[in-house]
Each structure stands twice: as C-alpha cells, then as structure tokens.
Coordinates of C-alpha atoms and ligand atoms in Angstrom, one line a residue:
M1 CA -2.4 8.5 -42.5
Y2 CA 0.2 9.7 -40.1
R3 CA 1.4 6.2 -39.4
T4 CA 0.2 2.8 -40.7
H5 CA 1.5 0.7 -37.8
T6 CA 3.0 1.1 -34.3
C7 CA 6.5 0.0 -33.4
G8 CA 5.1 -3.1 -31.8
D9 CA 3.0 -4.3 -34.7
L10 CA 5.1 -5.7 -37.5
R11 CA 5.9 -9.5 -37.9
L12 CA 7.4 -11.7 -40.6
K13 CA 4.0 -12.0 -42.4
D14 CA 4.3 -8.3 -43.1
A15 CA 7.5 -8.7 -45.1
G16 CA 7.3 -6.8 -48.4
K17 CA 4.7 -4.2 -47.1
E18 CA 5.3 -0.5 -47.4
I19 CA 4.6 1.1 -44.0
T20 CA 5.0 4.3 -42.0
L21 CA 6.1 4.4 -38.4
A22 CA 6.6 7.2 -35.9
G23 CA 8.5 7.1 -32.6
W24 CA 11.6 7.9 -30.6
V25 CA 15.1 6.9 -31.3
Q26 CA 16.2 4.4 -28.7
T27 CA 19.6 3.4 -30.1
I28 CA 21.7 4.1 -33.1
R29 CA 24.4 1.6 -34.3
K30 CA 26.6 2.4 -37.2
F31 CA 28.2 -0.4 -39.2
G32 CA 30.2 1.3 -42.0
A33 CA 27.9 2.7 -44.5
I34 CA 24.7 1.5 -42.9
T35 CA 23.0 2.5 -39.7
F36 CA 20.6 0.5 -37.5
I37 CA 18.1 2.5 -35.5
D38 CA 15.8 1.1 -32.9
L39 CA 12.6 3.1 -33.0
R40 CA 10.4 3.0 -29.9
D41 CA 6.8 3.9 -29.1
R42 CA 4.4 2.8 -26.4
Y43 CA 3.8 -0.5 -28.2
G44 CA 7.3 -1.7 -28.8
I45 CA 10.6 -1.4 -30.7
T46 CA 11.2 -1.9 -34.3
Q47 CA 14.6 -2.0 -36.0
L48 CA 15.2 0.3 -38.9
L49 CA 17.9 0.2 -41.4
L50 CA 19.2 3.4 -42.9
G51 CA 21.2 2.9 -46.1
E52 CA 24.1 5.0 -47.3
D53 CA 22.1 7.1 -49.8
L54 CA 19.8 8.4 -47.0
H55 CA 22.7 9.0 -44.7
Q56 CA 23.7 11.9 -46.9
Q57 CA 20.3 13.5 -46.2
L58 CA 21.5 13.8 -42.6
G59 CA 24.4 15.9 -43.6
E60 CA 26.3 17.3 -40.6
N61 CA 23.4 16.5 -38.4
P62 CA 23.6 12.9 -37.1
L63 CA 20.5 11.5 -35.4
G64 CA 20.5 11.4 -31.7
R65 CA 18.8 9.4 -28.9
E66 CA 15.2 10.4 -28.2
W67 CA 14.8 12.2 -31.5
V68 CA 11.3 11.9 -32.9
L69 CA 11.1 10.4 -36.4
R70 CA 8.6 9.4 -38.9
V71 CA 9.9 6.8 -41.3
H72 CA 8.5 5.3 -44.5
G73 CA 9.9 2.0 -45.5
I74 CA 9.6 -1.6 -46.5
V75 CA 9.3 -4.5 -44.1
A76 CA 12.0 -7.1 -44.6
E77 CA 13.1 -10.3 -42.9
R78 CA 16.0 -9.8 -40.7
S79 CA 19.1 -11.9 -41.1
N80 CA 20.1 -11.5 -37.5
K81 CA 16.9 -12.2 -35.6
N82 CA 16.2 -11.1 -32.1
P83 CA 14.1 -13.6 -30.3
N84 CA 13.6 -11.3 -27.2
I85 CA 11.3 -8.9 -28.9
P86 CA 8.0 -9.6 -30.8
T87 CA 9.2 -7.6 -33.8
G88 CA 12.6 -9.3 -33.7
D89 CA 12.1 -11.2 -37.0
I90 CA 11.9 -8.1 -39.2
E91 CA 13.4 -4.8 -39.9
V92 CA 12.2 -1.8 -41.8
R93 CA 14.4 -0.6 -44.7
I94 CA 13.9 3.1 -44.8
I95 CA 12.8 4.7 -48.0
S96 CA 12.4 8.2 -46.6
F97 CA 12.2 9.8 -43.2
D98 CA 11.3 13.1 -41.4
V99 CA 12.8 14.4 -38.2
L100 CA 9.7 15.5 -36.4
N101 CA 11.6 16.8 -33.5
K102 CA 15.1 16.8 -32.0
S103 CA 16.0 16.0 -28.4
V104 CA 18.9 17.2 -26.2
T105 CA 20.8 14.3 -24.6
P106 CA 18.5 12.9 -21.9
P107 CA 19.9 13.1 -18.3
F108 CA 19.7 9.3 -18.0
T109 CA 19.4 6.4 -20.3
I110 CA 15.8 5.4 -21.2
Q111 CA 16.3 1.7 -20.6
D112 CA 15.2 -1.0 -18.2
D113 CA 18.4 -0.7 -16.3
T114 CA 18.7 3.0 -16.3
D115 CA 21.7 4.9 -14.9
G116 CA 19.4 7.6 -13.4
G117 CA 19.1 7.9 -9.6
D118 CA 15.7 8.3 -8.0
D119 CA 15.8 12.1 -7.7
L120 CA 16.8 12.6 -11.3
R121 CA 14.2 10.2 -12.5
M122 CA 11.5 12.1 -10.5
K123 CA 12.7 15.5 -11.8
F124 CA 12.4 14.2 -15.4
R125 CA 9.5 12.0 -14.7
Y126 CA 8.2 12.5 -18.3
L127 CA 11.3 10.8 -19.5
D128 CA 11.2 8.1 -16.9
L129 CA 7.7 7.3 -18.0
R130 CA 9.1 6.4 -21.4
R131 CA 11.0 3.5 -19.8
N132 CA 9.5 0.1 -20.4
E133 CA 9.6 -0.8 -16.7
V134 CA 7.5 2.2 -15.7
K135 CA 5.2 1.8 -18.6
K136 CA 4.5 -1.8 -17.6
N137 CA 3.5 -0.6 -14.1
L138 CA 1.1 1.9 -15.4
E139 CA -0.4 -0.6 -17.8
L140 CA -0.9 -3.0 -14.8
R141 CA -2.5 -0.1 -12.9
Y142 CA -4.9 0.5 -15.7
A143 CA -5.7 -3.3 -15.8
V144 CA -6.5 -3.3 -12.1
N145 CA -8.6 -0.2 -12.5
R146 CA -10.5 -1.8 -15.4
A147 CA -11.0 -5.1 -13.6
A148 CA -12.3 -3.4 -10.5
R149 CA -14.8 -1.3 -12.5
N150 CA -16.0 -4.3 -14.5
Y151 CA -16.6 -6.3 -11.4
L152 CA -18.4 -3.5 -9.5
H153 CA -20.4 -2.6 -12.6
E154 CA -21.5 -6.2 -13.0
N155 CA -22.6 -6.2 -9.4
N156 CA -24.8 -3.1 -9.8
F157 CA -22.4 -0.6 -8.1
M158 CA -22.7 2.9 -9.4
D159 CA -19.7 5.3 -9.7
I160 CA -20.7 8.6 -8.1
E161 CA -18.2 11.4 -7.7
T162 CA -18.0 13.3 -4.4
P163 CA -16.4 16.7 -3.9
F164 CA -12.8 17.5 -3.1
L165 CA -13.5 20.8 -1.4
I166 CA -15.1 19.8 1.8
K167 CA -15.1 20.0 5.5
S168 CA -12.7 17.8 7.5
T169 CA -13.3 14.0 7.6
P170 CA -11.6 12.2 10.4
E171 CA -9.5 9.3 9.2
G172 CA -6.9 9.9 11.8
A173 CA -4.5 12.1 9.8
R174 CA -4.1 15.8 9.4
D175 CA -6.2 17.5 6.7
F176 CA -4.8 19.4 3.8
V177 CA -6.6 22.7 3.7
V178 CA -7.5 25.2 0.9
P179 CA -8.2 28.8 1.7
S180 CA -11.5 30.2 0.4
R181 CA -11.1 33.6 -1.4
M182 CA -14.8 34.2 -1.3
N183 CA -15.1 33.5 2.4
P184 CA -12.1 35.3 3.9
G185 CA -10.7 33.4 6.9
Q186 CA -12.4 30.2 6.0
F187 CA -10.9 27.0 4.6
Y188 CA -12.0 23.9 2.8
A189 CA -10.4 20.6 3.7
L190 CA -9.4 18.0 1.1
P191 CA -11.0 14.7 1.8
Q192 CA -9.0 12.1 3.7
S193 CA -11.6 9.8 2.1
P194 CA -15.2 10.2 0.9
Q195 CA -16.4 8.5 4.1
T196 CA -19.3 10.7 5.1
F197 CA -20.4 11.3 1.5
K198 CA -20.7 7.6 0.7
Q199 CA -22.7 7.2 3.9
L200 CA -25.0 10.1 2.8
L201 CA -25.4 8.4 -0.6
M202 CA -26.7 5.3 1.3
V203 CA -29.2 7.6 3.1
S204 CA -30.2 8.8 -0.4
G205 CA -30.9 5.2 -1.5
Y206 CA -27.9 4.6 -3.9
D207 CA -27.4 1.2 -2.2
R208 CA -24.2 0.2 -4.1
Y209 CA -21.7 3.0 -4.6
Y210 CA -18.1 3.0 -5.7
Q211 CA -15.4 5.4 -6.8
I212 CA -11.8 5.1 -7.7
V213 CA -10.8 8.3 -6.0
K214 CA -8.0 10.5 -4.7
C215 CA -7.7 10.9 -1.0
F216 CA -5.4 13.4 0.8
R217 CA -3.7 12.9 4.1
D218 CA -1.1 15.2 5.6
E219 CA 0.9 12.6 7.4
D220 CA 4.6 12.4 8.1
L221 CA 5.5 10.3 5.2
R222 CA 6.8 6.9 6.3
A223 CA 8.8 5.0 3.8
D224 CA 6.2 4.3 1.3
R225 CA 3.3 6.7 1.6
Q226 CA 2.0 9.5 -0.6
P227 CA 0.2 12.6 0.6
E228 CA -2.3 12.0 -2.2
F229 CA -3.2 8.4 -3.0
T230 CA -6.0 6.5 -4.6
Q231 CA -8.7 4.3 -3.1
I232 CA -11.2 1.9 -4.5
D233 CA -13.9 3.2 -2.2
C234 CA -17.2 1.3 -1.8
E235 CA -20.3 1.3 0.2
M236 CA -23.4 -0.9 0.4
S237 CA -26.8 -0.8 2.1
F238 CA -28.8 -3.6 3.7
V239 CA -25.8 -5.7 4.4
E240 CA -24.1 -7.5 7.2
Q241 CA -20.3 -8.1 7.5
E242 CA -20.6 -11.4 5.8
D243 CA -22.1 -9.8 2.7
I244 CA -19.3 -7.3 2.4
L245 CA -16.6 -10.0 2.9
N246 CA -18.1 -12.1 0.2
M247 CA -18.6 -9.3 -2.3
F248 CA -15.0 -7.9 -1.9
E249 CA -13.3 -11.3 -1.7
G250 CA -15.0 -11.8 -5.0
M251 CA -13.6 -8.5 -6.3
I252 CA -10.0 -9.3 -5.4
K253 CA -10.2 -12.7 -6.8
Y254 CA -11.6 -11.3 -10.0
I255 CA -8.7 -8.8 -10.2
F256 CA -6.2 -11.6 -9.6
K257 CA -7.7 -13.5 -12.4
Q258 CA -7.9 -10.6 -14.9
V259 CA -4.6 -9.0 -14.1
N260 CA -2.3 -11.8 -13.0
G261 CA -4.1 -14.8 -14.4
I262 CA -4.2 -16.3 -10.9
D263 CA -7.1 -18.5 -10.1
Y264 CA -7.4 -18.0 -6.3
R265 CA -10.0 -20.6 -5.6
E266 CA -9.9 -21.2 -1.8
P267 CA -11.9 -19.0 0.5
V268 CA -9.9 -16.2 2.0
Q269 CA -8.6 -17.2 5.4
R270 CA -10.1 -15.3 8.3
M271 CA -8.4 -14.5 11.6
S272 CA -9.4 -12.5 14.6
W273 CA -7.4 -9.4 15.5
E274 CA -6.5 -11.1 18.8
D275 CA -5.2 -14.2 17.1
A276 CA -3.2 -12.1 14.6
M277 CA -1.5 -10.2 17.5
W278 CA -0.9 -13.3 19.5
D279 CA 0.4 -15.6 16.8
Y280 CA 2.2 -13.0 14.6
G281 CA 2.8 -10.0 16.7
N282 CA 0.9 -7.7 14.3
D283 CA -2.5 -7.2 12.8
K284 CA -1.5 -7.8 9.2
P285 CA 0.5 -11.0 9.2
D286 CA 2.3 -12.3 6.1
L287 CA 1.0 -15.8 5.8
R288 CA 3.3 -16.9 3.0
F289 CA 5.4 -18.5 5.6
G290 CA 5.1 -20.0 9.1
M291 CA 7.4 -19.1 12.1
K292 CA 4.5 -18.3 14.3
V293 CA 5.2 -16.4 17.5
A294 CA 5.4 -18.5 20.7
N295 CA 4.2 -16.6 23.7
L296 CA 6.4 -17.6 26.6
K297 CA 5.1 -14.8 28.8
S298 CA 2.7 -12.0 28.1
A299 CA 0.8 -9.1 29.6
F300 CA -1.5 -9.2 26.6
K301 CA -4.7 -10.9 28.0
K302 CA -5.9 -13.3 25.3
S303 CA -9.4 -14.2 26.0
G304 CA -10.0 -17.9 26.4
K305 CA -6.3 -18.9 26.1
A306 CA -4.1 -19.4 29.2
I307 CA -0.4 -18.7 28.9
A308 CA 0.5 -22.3 29.6
T309 CA 4.2 -21.8 29.0
G310 CA 4.7 -19.0 31.5
E311 CA 6.3 -21.2 34.0
L312 CA 8.9 -22.5 31.5
I313 CA 10.9 -19.4 31.8
A314 CA 10.0 -18.3 35.3
G315 CA 12.2 -18.8 38.3
A316 CA 15.4 -19.7 36.7
G317 CA 17.0 -16.6 38.0
F318 CA 17.4 -15.1 34.6
G319 CA 16.5 -11.5 35.4
V320 CA 15.9 -10.4 31.7
F321 CA 13.1 -12.9 31.5
D322 CA 11.9 -12.6 35.0
N323 CA 11.5 -8.8 34.9
A324 CA 10.1 -8.6 31.4
E325 CA 6.4 -7.9 30.8
T326 CA 6.5 -10.1 27.7
V327 CA 8.8 -12.9 26.4
V328 CA 8.2 -14.1 22.8
A329 CA 10.0 -16.4 20.5
I330 CA 10.2 -17.8 17.0
A331 CA 11.8 -20.9 15.6
V332 CA 13.7 -20.3 12.5
P333 CA 13.8 -23.5 10.4
G334 CA 17.2 -25.0 9.7
A335 CA 19.1 -22.1 11.1
A336 CA 20.8 -23.9 14.0
E337 CA 24.0 -23.8 12.0
Y338 CA 24.2 -20.0 12.2
T339 CA 27.6 -18.9 13.2
R340 CA 28.4 -16.7 16.2
K341 CA 28.9 -13.9 13.7
Q342 CA 25.4 -14.4 12.3
T343 CA 23.7 -14.5 15.7
D344 CA 25.7 -11.4 16.7
E345 CA 24.5 -9.6 13.6
L346 CA 20.9 -10.5 14.4
T347 CA 21.4 -9.2 17.9
E348 CA 22.7 -5.9 16.4
W349 CA 19.7 -5.9 14.1
V350 CA 17.1 -6.1 17.0
K351 CA 19.1 -3.4 18.9
R352 CA 18.6 -0.8 16.0
P353 CA 16.6 2.1 17.2
Q354 CA 13.7 1.2 14.8
I355 CA 13.4 -2.2 16.6
G356 CA 14.5 -1.0 20.0
M357 CA 15.3 -4.2 21.8
Q358 CA 18.0 -4.6 24.5
G359 CA 19.2 -7.9 23.1
L360 CA 18.4 -11.3 21.6
V361 CA 18.5 -14.7 23.3
Y362 CA 19.0 -17.7 21.1
I363 CA 18.8 -21.5 21.5
K364 CA 20.3 -23.7 18.8
C365 CA 18.6 -27.1 18.5
A366 CA 21.3 -29.5 17.3
A367 CA 20.5 -32.5 15.1
D368 CA 21.5 -34.9 18.0
G369 CA 18.8 -33.4 20.2
S370 CA 21.2 -31.3 22.3
F371 CA 20.9 -27.5 22.8
K372 CA 23.3 -24.7 22.7
S373 CA 22.1 -21.4 23.9
S374 CA 23.1 -18.0 25.1
I375 CA 21.3 -18.7 28.4
D376 CA 22.9 -22.1 29.2
K377 CA 23.9 -20.7 32.6
F378 CA 20.3 -20.4 33.7
Y379 CA 18.4 -23.1 31.8
D380 CA 19.2 -26.8 31.9
A381 CA 18.6 -29.1 28.9
A382 CA 15.2 -30.1 30.2
R383 CA 14.0 -26.6 30.3
L384 CA 15.5 -25.7 27.0
R385 CA 13.6 -28.7 25.6
S386 CA 10.3 -27.4 27.0
I387 CA 10.9 -24.0 25.4
A388 CA 11.7 -25.7 22.1
T389 CA 8.5 -27.7 22.3
A390 CA 6.5 -24.5 23.1
T391 CA 8.0 -22.8 20.0
G392 CA 7.4 -25.8 17.8
A393 CA 11.1 -26.1 17.0
S394 CA 12.6 -29.2 15.5
A395 CA 16.2 -30.4 15.4
G396 CA 18.2 -28.1 13.2
D397 CA 16.2 -25.0 14.1
L398 CA 17.3 -21.8 15.7
I399 CA 15.0 -20.3 18.4
L400 CA 15.2 -16.5 18.8
I401 CA 13.7 -15.0 22.0
L402 CA 12.9 -11.3 22.7
A403 CA 11.9 -9.9 26.1
G404 CA 10.7 -6.5 27.1
P405 CA 7.6 -4.3 27.3
E406 CA 4.5 -5.8 25.7
E407 CA 3.9 -3.5 22.7
R408 CA 7.5 -3.0 21.7
T409 CA 8.4 -6.6 22.1
R410 CA 5.5 -7.9 20.1
K411 CA 6.2 -5.5 17.3
A412 CA 9.9 -6.4 17.4
I413 CA 9.2 -10.2 17.1
S414 CA 6.9 -9.5 14.2
E415 CA 9.6 -7.5 12.5
L416 CA 12.2 -10.1 13.2
R417 CA 9.9 -12.8 11.8
L418 CA 9.5 -10.8 8.6
E419 CA 13.2 -10.1 8.3
L420 CA 14.1 -13.7 8.6
G421 CA 11.3 -14.7 6.2
Q422 CA 12.8 -12.2 3.8
R423 CA 16.4 -13.4 4.3
M424 CA 15.3 -17.0 3.8
G425 CA 13.5 -16.3 0.6
L426 CA 10.1 -17.3 2.1
R427 CA 8.3 -14.1 1.0
K428 CA 8.0 -14.9 -2.7
R429 CA 6.8 -12.1 -4.9
N430 CA 4.7 -14.3 -7.1
E431 CA 2.9 -16.0 -4.3
F432 CA -0.3 -14.3 -3.0
R433 CA -1.9 -15.0 0.4
L434 CA -5.0 -13.2 1.3
L435 CA -6.4 -12.8 4.8
W436 CA -9.4 -11.2 6.5
V437 CA -8.6 -9.8 9.9
L438 CA -11.7 -9.4 11.9
D439 CA -13.0 -8.4 15.4
F440 CA -10.8 -5.3 15.9
P441 CA -11.2 -3.4 19.1
L442 CA -13.6 -0.5 18.6
F443 CA -11.5 1.9 20.8
E444 CA -7.9 2.5 21.6
Y445 CA -6.9 4.5 24.6
S446 CA -4.6 7.4 23.9
E447 CA -2.6 8.0 27.1
E448 CA -1.2 11.2 25.4
D449 CA -4.7 12.8 25.0
N450 CA -6.2 10.9 28.0
R451 CA -9.2 9.7 26.0
W452 CA -10.6 7.0 23.8
V453 CA -9.9 7.2 20.1
A454 CA -11.6 5.3 17.3
R455 CA -9.4 2.5 16.0
H456 CA -10.9 2.7 12.6
H457 CA -13.0 5.9 12.4
P458 CA -15.9 7.2 14.4
F459 CA -18.6 5.9 12.0
T460 CA -17.8 2.2 12.7
A461 CA -20.4 0.3 14.6
P462 CA -19.7 -2.0 17.5
K463 CA -20.6 -5.6 17.2
P464 CA -24.4 -5.7 17.7
D465 CA -24.2 -7.6 21.0
Q466 CA -21.9 -4.9 22.4
I467 CA -24.0 -1.8 21.7
E468 CA -25.4 -2.1 25.2
T469 CA -21.9 -2.0 26.7
M470 CA -21.2 1.1 24.8
I471 CA -24.4 2.9 25.6
G472 CA -24.6 1.7 29.2
N473 CA -21.1 2.8 30.3
S474 CA -19.5 6.2 30.7
P475 CA -16.3 6.5 28.8
V476 CA -14.6 8.2 31.7
I477 CA -11.5 6.5 33.1
E478 CA -10.3 7.0 36.7
K479 CA -6.7 5.9 36.2
A480 CA -5.2 6.0 32.8
S481 CA -2.9 3.1 33.5
E482 CA -5.9 0.9 34.2
Y483 CA -7.7 1.5 31.0
L484 CA -7.6 -2.2 30.1
Q485 CA -10.0 -2.7 32.9
H486 CA -12.6 -0.4 31.4
P487 CA -15.4 -2.1 29.5
Y488 CA -14.6 0.1 26.4
A489 CA -11.3 -1.7 26.0
H490 CA -13.1 -4.9 25.2
I491 CA -15.8 -3.7 22.8
K492 CA -15.2 -5.2 19.4
A493 CA -15.8 -3.3 16.2
N494 CA -17.9 -4.6 13.3
A495 CA -14.8 -3.9 11.2
Y496 CA -12.5 -5.9 8.8
D497 CA -9.2 -5.5 7.1
M498 CA -8.1 -7.3 4.0
V499 CA -4.4 -8.3 4.2
L500 CA -2.3 -9.4 1.2
N501 CA 1.2 -10.8 1.8
G502 CA 1.6 -8.8 5.0
N503 CA 0.1 -5.5 3.7
E504 CA -3.2 -4.1 4.7
I505 CA -4.8 -3.6 1.2
G506 CA -8.3 -2.7 2.4
G507 CA -10.3 -1.9 5.4
G508 CA -13.9 -1.0 6.3
S509 CA -16.7 -1.5 8.6
I510 CA -20.4 -1.8 9.2
R511 CA -21.5 1.7 10.1
I512 CA -23.5 3.3 12.8
Y513 CA -26.8 4.5 11.2
Q514 CA -28.8 5.7 14.2
R515 CA -28.4 9.2 15.5
E516 CA -28.4 8.2 19.1
L517 CA -25.6 5.7 18.8
Q518 CA -23.6 8.1 16.6
E519 CA -23.9 10.8 19.2
K520 CA -22.8 8.4 21.9
M521 CA -19.8 7.5 19.8
F522 CA -18.8 11.2 19.4
S523 CA -19.2 11.7 23.1
A524 CA -17.2 8.6 23.9
L525 CA -14.4 10.1 21.8
G526 CA -14.4 13.2 24.0
M527 CA -16.4 15.5 21.7
S528 CA -18.9 17.9 23.2
E529 CA -22.4 18.0 21.9
E530 CA -21.6 21.4 20.4
E531 CA -18.5 20.1 18.7
S532 CA -20.2 17.1 17.2
L533 CA -23.0 19.2 15.9
H534 CA -20.6 21.7 14.4
K535 CA -18.5 19.0 12.7
F536 CA -21.1 16.4 11.9
G537 CA -24.5 18.0 12.2
F538 CA -25.2 17.1 8.5
L539 CA -24.7 13.4 9.2
L540 CA -26.6 13.3 12.4
G541 CA -29.4 15.2 10.7
A542 CA -29.4 12.7 7.8
F543 CA -29.7 9.8 10.1
E544 CA -33.1 11.2 11.2
Y545 CA -34.5 10.8 7.7
G546 CA -34.6 7.0 7.3
A547 CA -30.9 6.0 7.1
P548 CA -30.6 2.3 6.0
P549 CA -28.2 -0.1 7.7
H550 CA -25.0 0.1 5.7
G551 CA -21.3 -0.7 5.5
G552 CA -18.4 -0.5 3.2
I553 CA -14.7 -0.8 2.6
A554 CA -11.9 1.0 0.8
F555 CA -8.9 -0.5 -0.9
G556 CA -5.6 1.2 -1.2
F557 CA -5.4 1.1 -5.0
D558 CA -1.7 2.2 -5.4
R559 CA -0.5 -0.5 -2.9
L560 CA -2.7 -3.2 -4.4
C561 CA -1.1 -2.4 -7.8
A562 CA 2.4 -2.4 -6.4
I563 CA 1.9 -5.9 -4.8
L564 CA 0.3 -7.3 -7.9
G565 CA 3.2 -5.9 -9.9
G566 CA 5.7 -7.6 -7.5
S567 CA 7.1 -4.3 -6.2
E568 CA 7.7 -2.9 -2.8
S569 CA 7.1 0.7 -3.8
I570 CA 3.8 2.4 -4.6
R571 CA 5.7 5.3 -6.3
D572 CA 6.6 3.0 -9.2
F573 CA 2.9 2.7 -9.9
I574 CA 1.9 6.3 -9.8
A575 CA 2.5 8.4 -13.0
F576 CA 3.6 11.6 -11.1
P577 CA 4.4 10.7 -7.5
K578 CA 5.8 12.8 -4.7
N579 CA 9.1 12.1 -2.9
N580 CA 9.5 11.1 0.7
S581 CA 9.2 14.8 1.8
G582 CA 6.0 15.2 -0.1
R583 CA 7.6 17.2 -2.8
D584 CA 6.9 17.0 -6.5
M585 CA 10.5 17.2 -7.8
M586 CA 9.4 18.0 -11.3
L587 CA 7.1 20.9 -10.5
D588 CA 9.2 21.8 -7.5
A589 CA 6.0 22.0 -5.4
P590 CA 4.9 23.0 -2.8
A591 CA 6.1 26.5 -3.6
T592 CA 5.5 30.0 -2.3
I593 CA 2.7 32.1 -3.9
D594 CA 3.0 35.8 -4.6
E595 CA 1.8 38.7 -2.5
K596 CA -1.2 39.3 -4.7
Q597 CA -2.5 35.8 -4.2
L598 CA -2.0 36.0 -0.5
E599 CA -3.8 39.3 -0.4
E600 CA -6.8 38.0 -2.3
L601 CA -7.0 35.1 0.1
S602 CA -6.7 37.5 3.1
I603 CA -3.7 35.5 4.3
Q604 CA -0.8 36.9 6.2
L605 CA 2.2 34.6 6.6
R606 CA 3.7 34.0 10.0
I607 CA 7.0 32.9 8.6
K608 CA 9.3 35.5 7.2
K609 CA 10.2 34.7 3.6
Ligands
LIG701 N1 -13.0 5.5 4.8 C1 -12.2 4.4 5.3 C2 -10.7 4.6 5.1 O1 -10.3 5.4 4.3 C3 -12.6 3.1 4.7 C4 -14.0 2.6 5.0 O2 -14.3 2.5 6.2 O3 -14.7 2.3 4.1 O4 -10.0 3.9 5.7

C-alpha cells in the first residue's frame, strides 16, 4: 500500500500504530538533534519527528519546503499538543522515509496568510491551489454542485449536455468565435448560455432539464466577471411563473441547508421591479439592512403611487433641487454626530467619476429635535422636519440627499446606501437574505441604436394579459425622447430574478412558445424577417411542431459559491480563473498562433505582428 492514512486521519486512539503517510513538507523546525516536519496533503497536516539517526541519511541534502515525502513511522502522543488542528494530539516518529520529489523554493509561502500578490498567485495557480484557503473554496464549490444535482435529480430533472460549438445565442454580450477549418471563412460561436438548446429540449419532451455548464461572454470585464463562467441552467415544461419560483426557491434553500447548515424557513420575499427601483434605487436590493430611499422628487413614473413629498422641496429657491429631475434621500441611523470632515469625505465620495454626482446635501437630526443642514439658508425647521418625516429619520440620524438626472441619481443613491451599509457593518457575511424581483419591463429603449432591446433576452414572454399590447402595436417610435409614452415601455415581462444579499444570483423567464409571437418579438427588436430566419429559423421551425409552454432559470454558479463562502470575489472559487483583462496568467493566454495554423484556417490577420 502506498500510504495507510492521509495527513488528516490520525488521532490519539491510533497511538502505537505503524503507519505510512505521503505528502508535502509544509514547515521544518530544527531543535538540536531532532527535526519537526509538518507534512501536508489535501486532508490535513501531521507533525513528523525526525530523530538524529535518520538525520544522517539526509547527508548534505537538508529537506526543503514543498518536497514530496513518503514516511513510515509510529504514531505517538504528543507532549506539546496543538488544539487548532484535528491531528494535534499526535505525531509520527519516523522509522524510514523516501524523498519522492524535490521542490525549488516556491515563489510565495503556501499558507493561509500568504506573502504572494494576486498576479504571482495566478501565475503559479497550481501552488496557490495547495493553500488551505483556496482548497476550502473549491470544496465548498463541489458541495454546492453536489447539493444542486441531488435536489434536481430528486425532482426528476435530467442532466443533458448541449454543444459548445454553436451559432450565436443572444444574451446581450459579444460572442467568442471559433474559426472552422473545414468550412473556410465560417465560424462557430461559443454559447453565451444554452438558452435555445434547452428550449428545443422542451420541444422534444424532456420536460425537466438541467446542466451545470460553462457559458462564454466576451464582455469588458468589470471588477468581478470572468469571460467563461458556470451556470446551473434549468428549464421546465408545463409550468407557470409560480411553479418555477417554488421549485428554485426550494433548490436554494436545499443548498443553504446542505452547504452552510442554514435552515432558511421563511418564504423568499418578493418585490416588483418597480418597487425595487423606487425603494432601493436598483433592481437587486440588499435587504440585510434598511435605509430605504425616500423619493422627494422623481421623473420615474411609479404606477399607482403619487409623489406626495414633491412639494416639500419645491419653491424654496434652492436651484439644485428645483432644477433637478430627481431628488432622493436616505436616513443613516445614528450618524447625526458625523463631523464636518466625515460629511466632506462623503461628498467627495459621491463626486467620484464612478458615482458622478455634483454634490451631497445633508441634514443632521439632533437629539433635541433641532436640525442642522447644509441647506439651512433655504429650508426652515418646519420644512426640514417634513423632509425628515418623509425619509423616516429619527433623532440622531443623518439624512443624505442627492439631486440630478433620474437614472444617474437613482443609481448613486443606491451605491451610497450600500457604501454606508458596508461602513456601518450592516452587510454581514454570514447573514443571507433572498429576494425574488418580479415584473421586469419586457423592453428597454436603446437611444444609441434607436430601437427596443430585450431586457432579459428575446425568448422571454410578456405577461399573458399584455400579449395583445405587444401584437397590436407597432414598435416604431416617432420621437426617441418620448419613448416612455410608447405602449411597449409598459409591457411587463414574465421574468424573475433571484437576488441574494444584493447580488443577482439567478434569472429566468416564462418563454414564448408560439411562432407568431416569437416572430413579433424579433421584429419588435428591429430584426427583419430574413434576419430572424437566418439566425433563429431552427427555433421558429421547432415551434411549429407542438412546442409546449415552458420556462426556466439559470443561476450564476461561481457567484453563488462566492457568496455562500462569504467572499466578494468569484475568482477565489474557480480553480483556474482569468485575470481582469481576461488573461490566463499561468498559460499566458490568449496567445498568437503560428502561420501554419492561420493558413489552415484560411485566416489573414489585419494587425501586423
Ligand atoms: N439563459 C438565461 C441567461 O443566461 C437564463 C434563462 O433565461 O434561463 O441569463
């Protein structure tokens, strides 16, 4: 037997046994004639004791970090126990050992707190993966994978693979393309998701499909994105939105339970897209804390809710508010004692280009009921009190107000809310709050392209009672600036997102399954008949052969793992990730290919090498 135990196995009850271990040298400590070695493998660390006699066997060649050893020895109780590791009660007194392989000195220490920077760790990822921290993340990832599979299997879902070399699927990003040698001048696209395939599987009658699958999107990589990432991709037939919400709420709760031991009993909260935008300034609110947005003035027309507070700020002669499209506020609990320096710093924070505000107005609500604000000149105490009431502020709170164009200001207040939540420790890593966001708009208007675009993707169905509005109206818009008046701006999608702690972890929709409606959708998005046939003829054709009503969802697997692991970064949960420029630092890819390969692919480069 190569080894009898792993480095994580041995306990006090094993004392006296003769055993064999294999692993890597983590540390070496010499005390006079004896040497202690920590031997590490995937399962743990075991202390070895190398006596003087064996020392001589090493000769001139002392052991080094990351050398690979096989040791034969006797388990003994340790005099100096280490309560921090499971094997801490014992050590192995070495009888004989073999050096299986040597190692050069690693470029960083293989420890929890490593001295290696990001780039170095990525370049030597195979060493980084030896670190306990990274290993724990991959173990968690595998646990999430297993839990998802168990749950889906128990619910009759079938894992069916779909191809990677395909024709473009529109999920709103650029495709990665692969040239075809056998078809000169033609290219495959790598799937942005298996969207159309899973729908075709529904047409084929596989009424519950899933796949834990790679997706590829050639996007500009914002902070925490990867050009290739993994989805838990699912589709079901003969379902309504409610069925999907229940099924996948069940899956997430099951994963919570299996992976984190969390019993998430309460039903997942639901919120309309409109409410999310109105109350939190974005469509994936973090509900671990309050600080709801107060809408003092808004161009955003919220159906059924009047902007009752508009007059609170109007007519005081304060141009910044009077001229702004939107004025929104949050009340920060207990922050009235912020110093001038602190409010100045917040003002600088909202002025950063990423946030893009001109400034920040504050009102401090003192304990004695008085107010101190940066707009005292314009607003008397009675008015300040009304604003405080509108924001739900109490004595001791600090009200922060932003004013400007609708979209930017709403986004800014949402960022400010998250920032303050973070600074005040209200976004706790071990607290999980789920949310379904529902009733998204079906279309968004792109002023740049002067046409409607699908907010989710073109296969998403409108709410059943709005199909008429879609079919009965032409998508054409007379004046781009008046798109909000077009009936298409108000059609709601039969779509849903699952949000966890302020992150969109999943999204999906009930699909269109009739050829006519799908054609209407393509034409609403500005596609000619010819173009839609060229791109999606296969799907339109399939819809003519008895397509069942269906819908589905996909979860961002990497992100889900990162959140469950209490981390901000999905990279930590991917064995071999790419950096922010989409490079694999270890392989040094992407890279050029040689002339011969280009020749075979009938490709001539436009850039000079
Ligand atoms: N394919 C969609 C996406 O990747 C998810 C879905 O609609 O099921 O976002």
